[in-house]
Tab-separated table of C-alpha atoms in Angstrom:
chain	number	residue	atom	x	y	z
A	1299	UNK	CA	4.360	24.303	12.348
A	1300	UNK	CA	1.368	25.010	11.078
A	1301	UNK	CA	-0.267	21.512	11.830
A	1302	UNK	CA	0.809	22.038	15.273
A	1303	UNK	CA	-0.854	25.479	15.337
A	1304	UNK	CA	-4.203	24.082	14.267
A	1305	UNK	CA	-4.019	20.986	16.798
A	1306	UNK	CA	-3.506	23.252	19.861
A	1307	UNK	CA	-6.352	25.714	18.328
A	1308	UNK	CA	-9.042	21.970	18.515
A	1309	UNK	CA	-7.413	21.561	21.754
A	1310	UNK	CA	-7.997	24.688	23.189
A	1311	UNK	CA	-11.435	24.991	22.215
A	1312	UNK	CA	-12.345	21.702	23.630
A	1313	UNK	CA	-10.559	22.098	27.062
A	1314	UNK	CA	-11.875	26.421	27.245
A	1315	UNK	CA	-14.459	26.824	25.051
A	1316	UNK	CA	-16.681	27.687	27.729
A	1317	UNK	CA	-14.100	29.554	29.910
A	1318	UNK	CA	-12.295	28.017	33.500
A	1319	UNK	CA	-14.348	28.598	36.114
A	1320	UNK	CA	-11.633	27.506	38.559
A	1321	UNK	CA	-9.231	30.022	37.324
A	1322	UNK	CA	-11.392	32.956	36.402
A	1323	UNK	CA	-12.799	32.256	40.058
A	1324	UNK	CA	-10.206	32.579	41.963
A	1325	UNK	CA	-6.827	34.191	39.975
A	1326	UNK	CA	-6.690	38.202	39.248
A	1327	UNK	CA	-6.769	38.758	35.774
A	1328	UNK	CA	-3.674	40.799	35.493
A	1329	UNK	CA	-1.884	38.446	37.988
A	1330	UNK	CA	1.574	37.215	36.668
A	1331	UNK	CA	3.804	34.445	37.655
A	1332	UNK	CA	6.905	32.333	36.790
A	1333	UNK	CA	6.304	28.395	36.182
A	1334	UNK	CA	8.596	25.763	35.494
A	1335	UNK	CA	8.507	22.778	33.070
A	1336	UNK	CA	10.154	19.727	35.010
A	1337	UNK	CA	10.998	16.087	33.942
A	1338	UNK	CA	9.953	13.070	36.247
A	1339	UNK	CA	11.545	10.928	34.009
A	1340	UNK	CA	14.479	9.650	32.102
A	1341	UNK	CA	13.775	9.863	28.388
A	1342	UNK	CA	13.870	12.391	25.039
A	1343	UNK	CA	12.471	15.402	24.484
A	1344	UNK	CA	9.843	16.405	21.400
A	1345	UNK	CA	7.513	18.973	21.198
A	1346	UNK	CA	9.046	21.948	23.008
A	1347	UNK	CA	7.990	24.361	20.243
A	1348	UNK	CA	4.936	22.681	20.604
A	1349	UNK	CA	4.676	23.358	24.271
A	1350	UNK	CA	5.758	27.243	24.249
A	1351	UNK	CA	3.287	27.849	21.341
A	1352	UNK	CA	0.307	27.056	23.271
A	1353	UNK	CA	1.057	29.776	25.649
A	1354	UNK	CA	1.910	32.029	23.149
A	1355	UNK	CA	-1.817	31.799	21.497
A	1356	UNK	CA	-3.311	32.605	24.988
A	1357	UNK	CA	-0.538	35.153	26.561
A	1358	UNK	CA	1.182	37.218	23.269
A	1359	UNK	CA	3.554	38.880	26.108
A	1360	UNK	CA	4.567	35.434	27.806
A	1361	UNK	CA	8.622	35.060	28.101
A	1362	UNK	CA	9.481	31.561	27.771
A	1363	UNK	CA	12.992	30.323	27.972
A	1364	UNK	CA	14.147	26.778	27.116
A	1365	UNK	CA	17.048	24.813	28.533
A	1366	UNK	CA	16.703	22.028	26.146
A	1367	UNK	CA	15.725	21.156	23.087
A	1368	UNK	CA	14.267	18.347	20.966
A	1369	UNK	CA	15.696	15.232	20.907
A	1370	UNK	CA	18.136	16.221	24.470
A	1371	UNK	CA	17.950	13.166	26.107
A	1372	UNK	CA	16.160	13.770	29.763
A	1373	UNK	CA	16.804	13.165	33.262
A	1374	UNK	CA	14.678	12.883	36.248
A	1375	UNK	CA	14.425	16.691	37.936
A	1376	UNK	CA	15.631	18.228	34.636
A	1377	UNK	CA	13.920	21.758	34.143
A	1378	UNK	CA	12.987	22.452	30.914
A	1379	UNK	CA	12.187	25.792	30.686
A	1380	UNK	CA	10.327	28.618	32.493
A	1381	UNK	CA	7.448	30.394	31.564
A	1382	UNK	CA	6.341	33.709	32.704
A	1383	UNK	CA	2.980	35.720	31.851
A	1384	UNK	CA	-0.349	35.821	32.800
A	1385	UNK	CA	-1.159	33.154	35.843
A	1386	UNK	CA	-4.564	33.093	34.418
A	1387	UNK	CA	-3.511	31.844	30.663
A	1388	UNK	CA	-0.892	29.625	32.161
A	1389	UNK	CA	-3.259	27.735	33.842
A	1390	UNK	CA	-5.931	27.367	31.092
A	1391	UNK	CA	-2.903	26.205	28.500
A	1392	UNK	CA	-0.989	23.684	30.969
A	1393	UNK	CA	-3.169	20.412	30.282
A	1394	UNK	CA	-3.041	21.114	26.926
A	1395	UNK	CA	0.590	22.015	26.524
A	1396	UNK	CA	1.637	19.065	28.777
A	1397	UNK	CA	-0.828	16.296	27.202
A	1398	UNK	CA	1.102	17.157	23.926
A	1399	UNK	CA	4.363	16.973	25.007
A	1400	UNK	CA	4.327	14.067	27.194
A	1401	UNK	CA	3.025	12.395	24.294
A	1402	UNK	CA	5.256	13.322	21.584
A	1403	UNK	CA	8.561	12.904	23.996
A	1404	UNK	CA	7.022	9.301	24.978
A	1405	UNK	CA	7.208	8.614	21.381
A	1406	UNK	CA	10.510	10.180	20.992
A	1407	UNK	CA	11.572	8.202	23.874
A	1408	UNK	CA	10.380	5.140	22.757
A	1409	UNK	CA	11.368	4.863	19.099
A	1410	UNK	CA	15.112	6.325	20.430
A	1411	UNK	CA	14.737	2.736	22.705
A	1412	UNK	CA	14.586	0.716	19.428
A	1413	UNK	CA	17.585	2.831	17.176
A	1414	UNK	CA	19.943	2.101	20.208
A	1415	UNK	CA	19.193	-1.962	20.128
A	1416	UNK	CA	19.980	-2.201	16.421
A	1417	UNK	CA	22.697	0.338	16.628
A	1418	UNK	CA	25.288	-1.482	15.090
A	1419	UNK	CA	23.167	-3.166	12.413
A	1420	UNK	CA	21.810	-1.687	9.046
A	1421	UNK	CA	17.597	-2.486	10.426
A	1422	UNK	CA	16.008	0.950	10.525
A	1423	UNK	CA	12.883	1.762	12.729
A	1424	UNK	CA	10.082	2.346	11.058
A	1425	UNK	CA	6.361	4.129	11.815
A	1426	UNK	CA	3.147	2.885	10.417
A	1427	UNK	CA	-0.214	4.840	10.050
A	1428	UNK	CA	-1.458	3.974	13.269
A	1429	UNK	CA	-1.790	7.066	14.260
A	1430	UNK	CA	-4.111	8.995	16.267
A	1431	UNK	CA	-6.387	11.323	13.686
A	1432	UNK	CA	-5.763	14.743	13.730
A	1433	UNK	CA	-2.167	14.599	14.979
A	1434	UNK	CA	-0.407	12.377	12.594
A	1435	UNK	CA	2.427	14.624	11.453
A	1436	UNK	CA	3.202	15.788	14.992
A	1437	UNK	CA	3.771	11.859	16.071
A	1438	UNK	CA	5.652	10.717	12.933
A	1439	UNK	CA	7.903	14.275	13.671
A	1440	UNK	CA	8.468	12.668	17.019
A	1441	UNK	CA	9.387	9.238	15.689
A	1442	UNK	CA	11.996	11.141	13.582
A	1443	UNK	CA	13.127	12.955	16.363
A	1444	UNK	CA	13.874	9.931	18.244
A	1445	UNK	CA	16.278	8.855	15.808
A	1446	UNK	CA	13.733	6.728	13.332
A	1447	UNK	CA	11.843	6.728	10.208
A	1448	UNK	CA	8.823	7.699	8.459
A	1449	UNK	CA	6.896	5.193	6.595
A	1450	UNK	CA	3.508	6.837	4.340
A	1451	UNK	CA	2.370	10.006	5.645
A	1452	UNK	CA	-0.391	9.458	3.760
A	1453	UNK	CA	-1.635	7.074	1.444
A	1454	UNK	CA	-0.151	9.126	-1.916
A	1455	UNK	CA	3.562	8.403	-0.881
A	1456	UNK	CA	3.683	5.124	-1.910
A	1457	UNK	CA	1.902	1.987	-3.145
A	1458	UNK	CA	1.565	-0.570	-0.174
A	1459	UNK	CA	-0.168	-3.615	-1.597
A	1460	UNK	CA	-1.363	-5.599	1.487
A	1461	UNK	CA	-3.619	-8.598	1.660
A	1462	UNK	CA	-6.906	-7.275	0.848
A	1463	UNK	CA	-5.710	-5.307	-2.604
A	1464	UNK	CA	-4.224	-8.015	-3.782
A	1465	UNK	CA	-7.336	-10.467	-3.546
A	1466	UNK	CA	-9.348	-7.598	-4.723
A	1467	UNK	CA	-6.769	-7.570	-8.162
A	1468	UNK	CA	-6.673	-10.854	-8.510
A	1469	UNK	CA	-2.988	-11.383	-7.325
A	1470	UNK	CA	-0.020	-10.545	-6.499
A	1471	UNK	CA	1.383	-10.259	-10.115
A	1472	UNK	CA	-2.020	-8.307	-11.676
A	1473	UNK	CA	-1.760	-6.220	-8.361
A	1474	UNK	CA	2.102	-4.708	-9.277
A	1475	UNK	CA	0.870	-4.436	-12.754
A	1476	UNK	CA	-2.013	-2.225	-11.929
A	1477	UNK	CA	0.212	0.009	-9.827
A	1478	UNK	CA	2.833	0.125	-12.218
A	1479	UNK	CA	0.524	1.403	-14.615
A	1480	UNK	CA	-1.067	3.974	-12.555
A	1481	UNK	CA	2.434	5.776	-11.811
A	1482	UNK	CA	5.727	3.942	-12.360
A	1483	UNK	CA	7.712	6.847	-10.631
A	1484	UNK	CA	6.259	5.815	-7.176
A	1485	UNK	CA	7.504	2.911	-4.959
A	1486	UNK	CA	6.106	-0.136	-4.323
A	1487	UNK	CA	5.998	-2.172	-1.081
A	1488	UNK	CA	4.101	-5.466	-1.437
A	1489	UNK	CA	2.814	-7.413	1.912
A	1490	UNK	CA	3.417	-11.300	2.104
A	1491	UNK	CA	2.800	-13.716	4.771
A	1492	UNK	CA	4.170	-16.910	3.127
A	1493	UNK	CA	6.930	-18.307	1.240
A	1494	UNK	CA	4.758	-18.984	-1.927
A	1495	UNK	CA	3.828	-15.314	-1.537
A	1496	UNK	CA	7.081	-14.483	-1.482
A	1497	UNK	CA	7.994	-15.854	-4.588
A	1498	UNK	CA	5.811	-14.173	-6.444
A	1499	UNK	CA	6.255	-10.806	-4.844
A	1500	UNK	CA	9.904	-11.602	-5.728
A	1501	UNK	CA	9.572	-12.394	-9.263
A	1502	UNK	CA	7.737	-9.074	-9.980
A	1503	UNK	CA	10.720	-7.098	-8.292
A	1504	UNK	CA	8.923	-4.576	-6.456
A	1505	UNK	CA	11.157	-2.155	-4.345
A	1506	UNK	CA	10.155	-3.696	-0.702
A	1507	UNK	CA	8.624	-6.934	0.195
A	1508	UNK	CA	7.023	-6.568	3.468
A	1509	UNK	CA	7.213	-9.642	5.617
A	1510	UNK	CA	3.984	-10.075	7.742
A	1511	UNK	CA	3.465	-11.872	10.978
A	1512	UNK	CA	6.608	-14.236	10.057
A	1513	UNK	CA	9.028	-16.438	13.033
A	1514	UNK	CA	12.054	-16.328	12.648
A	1515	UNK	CA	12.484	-19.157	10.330
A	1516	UNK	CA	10.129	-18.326	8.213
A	1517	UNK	CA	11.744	-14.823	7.761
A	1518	UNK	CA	15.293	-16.270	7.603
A	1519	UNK	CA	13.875	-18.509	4.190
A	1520	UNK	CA	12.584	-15.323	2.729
A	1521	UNK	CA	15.490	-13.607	3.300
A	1522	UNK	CA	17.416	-16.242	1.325
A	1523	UNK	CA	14.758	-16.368	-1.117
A	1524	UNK	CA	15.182	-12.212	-1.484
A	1525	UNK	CA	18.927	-11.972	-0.906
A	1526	UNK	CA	19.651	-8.258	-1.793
A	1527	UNK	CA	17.685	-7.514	-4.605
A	1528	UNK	CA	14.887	-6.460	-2.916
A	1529	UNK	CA	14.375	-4.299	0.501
A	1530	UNK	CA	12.321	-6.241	3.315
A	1531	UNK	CA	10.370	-4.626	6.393
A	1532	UNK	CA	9.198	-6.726	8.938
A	1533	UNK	CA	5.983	-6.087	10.000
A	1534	UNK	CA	3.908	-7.608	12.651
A	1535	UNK	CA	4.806	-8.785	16.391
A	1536	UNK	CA	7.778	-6.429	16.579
A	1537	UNK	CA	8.509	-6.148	19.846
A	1538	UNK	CA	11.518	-4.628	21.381
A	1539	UNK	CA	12.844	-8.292	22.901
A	1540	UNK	CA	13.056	-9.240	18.607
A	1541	UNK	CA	14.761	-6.433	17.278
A	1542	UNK	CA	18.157	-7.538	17.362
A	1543	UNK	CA	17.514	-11.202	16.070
A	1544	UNK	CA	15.555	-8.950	13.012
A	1545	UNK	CA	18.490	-6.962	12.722
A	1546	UNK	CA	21.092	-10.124	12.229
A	1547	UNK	CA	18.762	-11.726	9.542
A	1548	UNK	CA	19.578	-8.666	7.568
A	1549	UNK	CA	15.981	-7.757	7.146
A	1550	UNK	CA	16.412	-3.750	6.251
A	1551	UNK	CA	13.158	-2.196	7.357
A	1552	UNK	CA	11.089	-3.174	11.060
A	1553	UNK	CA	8.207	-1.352	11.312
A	1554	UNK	CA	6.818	-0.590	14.643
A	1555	UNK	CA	2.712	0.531	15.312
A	1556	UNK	CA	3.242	0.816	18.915
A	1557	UNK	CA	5.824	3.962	18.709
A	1558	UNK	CA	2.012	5.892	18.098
A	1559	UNK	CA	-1.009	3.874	19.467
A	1560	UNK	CA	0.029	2.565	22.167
A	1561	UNK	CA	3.015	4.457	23.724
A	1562	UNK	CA	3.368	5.687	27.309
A	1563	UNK	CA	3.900	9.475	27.735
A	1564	UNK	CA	6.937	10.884	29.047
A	1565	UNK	CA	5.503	12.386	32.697
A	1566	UNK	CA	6.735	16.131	33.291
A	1567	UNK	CA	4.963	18.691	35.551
A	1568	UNK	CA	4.490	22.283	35.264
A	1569	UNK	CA	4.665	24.231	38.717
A	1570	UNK	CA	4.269	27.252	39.469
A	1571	UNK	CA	7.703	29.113	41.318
């Protein structure tokens, strides 16, 4: 993971940078001890390679062994793992090896909430881009684990016309064309946010039409309007309580910001035995 390994090298440096003057205070350097990675909540795992590798940048003899692994689902009390090494590096790596994998299990957790609703439907959970900078990759490997999908990783996947390039074109219609143009091998997703708008994303055919901010009948008229010729993703106040009526107007994509910039971590603790 070589994202991951320059993430926890940022992290380090801002949380040690200038040493631990709690720890280098009051622990022997060459003390050693056993800790233990527990679960104080019900949820899914992500991030356990993560986890071990911060400790293995700051202890190269520390002996970790795992008793679960990314995307286990989690119980309250569950142990982890244990970690043994150097009390000294355990201590300067545990906020920073427990602030990343609270987060990306919370995320884990959380997307895994929204697969299970629309279980027995075709809808598939989406990410977005709103992302925290810097650790992008490591959330939208999370989402994954959790059972959903990736949208862009960046903005070179895929053409995503929204609102503000297509005023900027001069339409929806000049807007496809452009794209088209500049690489017809890549996809194209085109926003809309009314049924005139979705005519005219229709008539160009593009491979998604992404249905903004719509109720319920609003999205039901585009969907007849659509049919099957085109994929939708609904995007926009999609909250858990809305999946399933999503799902059963056969919209094929619901995209989801709050799985990454808003979600709750996943609380573990790390005690020493």
């Amino acid at each position: 993971m070589a994202d991951a390994d320059e993430v926890i090298t940022r992290a380090l440096t801002e949380d040690i940078a200038g040493g631990d003057i709690t720890t280098d205070a009051l622990i022997p350097a060459d003390a050693r001890g056993t800790f233990a990675l527990i679960s104080k909540d019900k949820g899914v795992l992500a991030g356990i390679d993560v986890f071990t590798l911060v400790f293995k940048k700051l202890d190269k003899d520390v002996v970790i062994t795992t008793r679960a692994k990314d995307g286990d689902h989690l119980n309250y009390r569950d142990v982890i793992a244990t970690i043994t090494g150097s009390v000294s590096a355990l201590l300067k790596g545990e906020r920073t090896a427990l602030n990343l994998l609270q987060h990306l299990s919370g995320i884990a957790g959380k997307t895994a909430e929204a697969v299970e609703t629309v279980k027995d439907y075709q809808l598939k959970i989406l990410d977005t881009r709103k992302t925290i900078p810097g650790i992008r990759r490591l959330q939208k490997y999370a989402v994954c684990v959790g059972g959903g999908y990736n949208h862009r990783l960046s903005l070179n996947d895929m053409f995503l016309i929204k609102d503000n390039h297509i005023k900027a074109a001069g339409g929806i219609r000049e807007a496809f064309k452009r794209a088209k143009s500049y690489d017809a091998k890549k996809l194209i997703e085109i926003e809309t946010a009314t049924l005139d708008q979705v005519r005219e994303a229709f008539d160009v055919r593009p491979d998604v039409i992404m249905l903004d901010n719509m109720d319920d009948a609003t999205m039901k008229a585009a969907k007849d309007i659509i049919g099957r010729l085109c994929k939708t993703e609904a995007s926009g106040n999609v909250t858990a309580g809305r999946l399933i009526t999503l799902a059963r107007l056969g919209v094929d994509y619901a995209s989801i910001g709050a799985l990454t910039h808003s979600v709750r971590a996943h609380d573990f603790s790390l005690k020493m035995q």
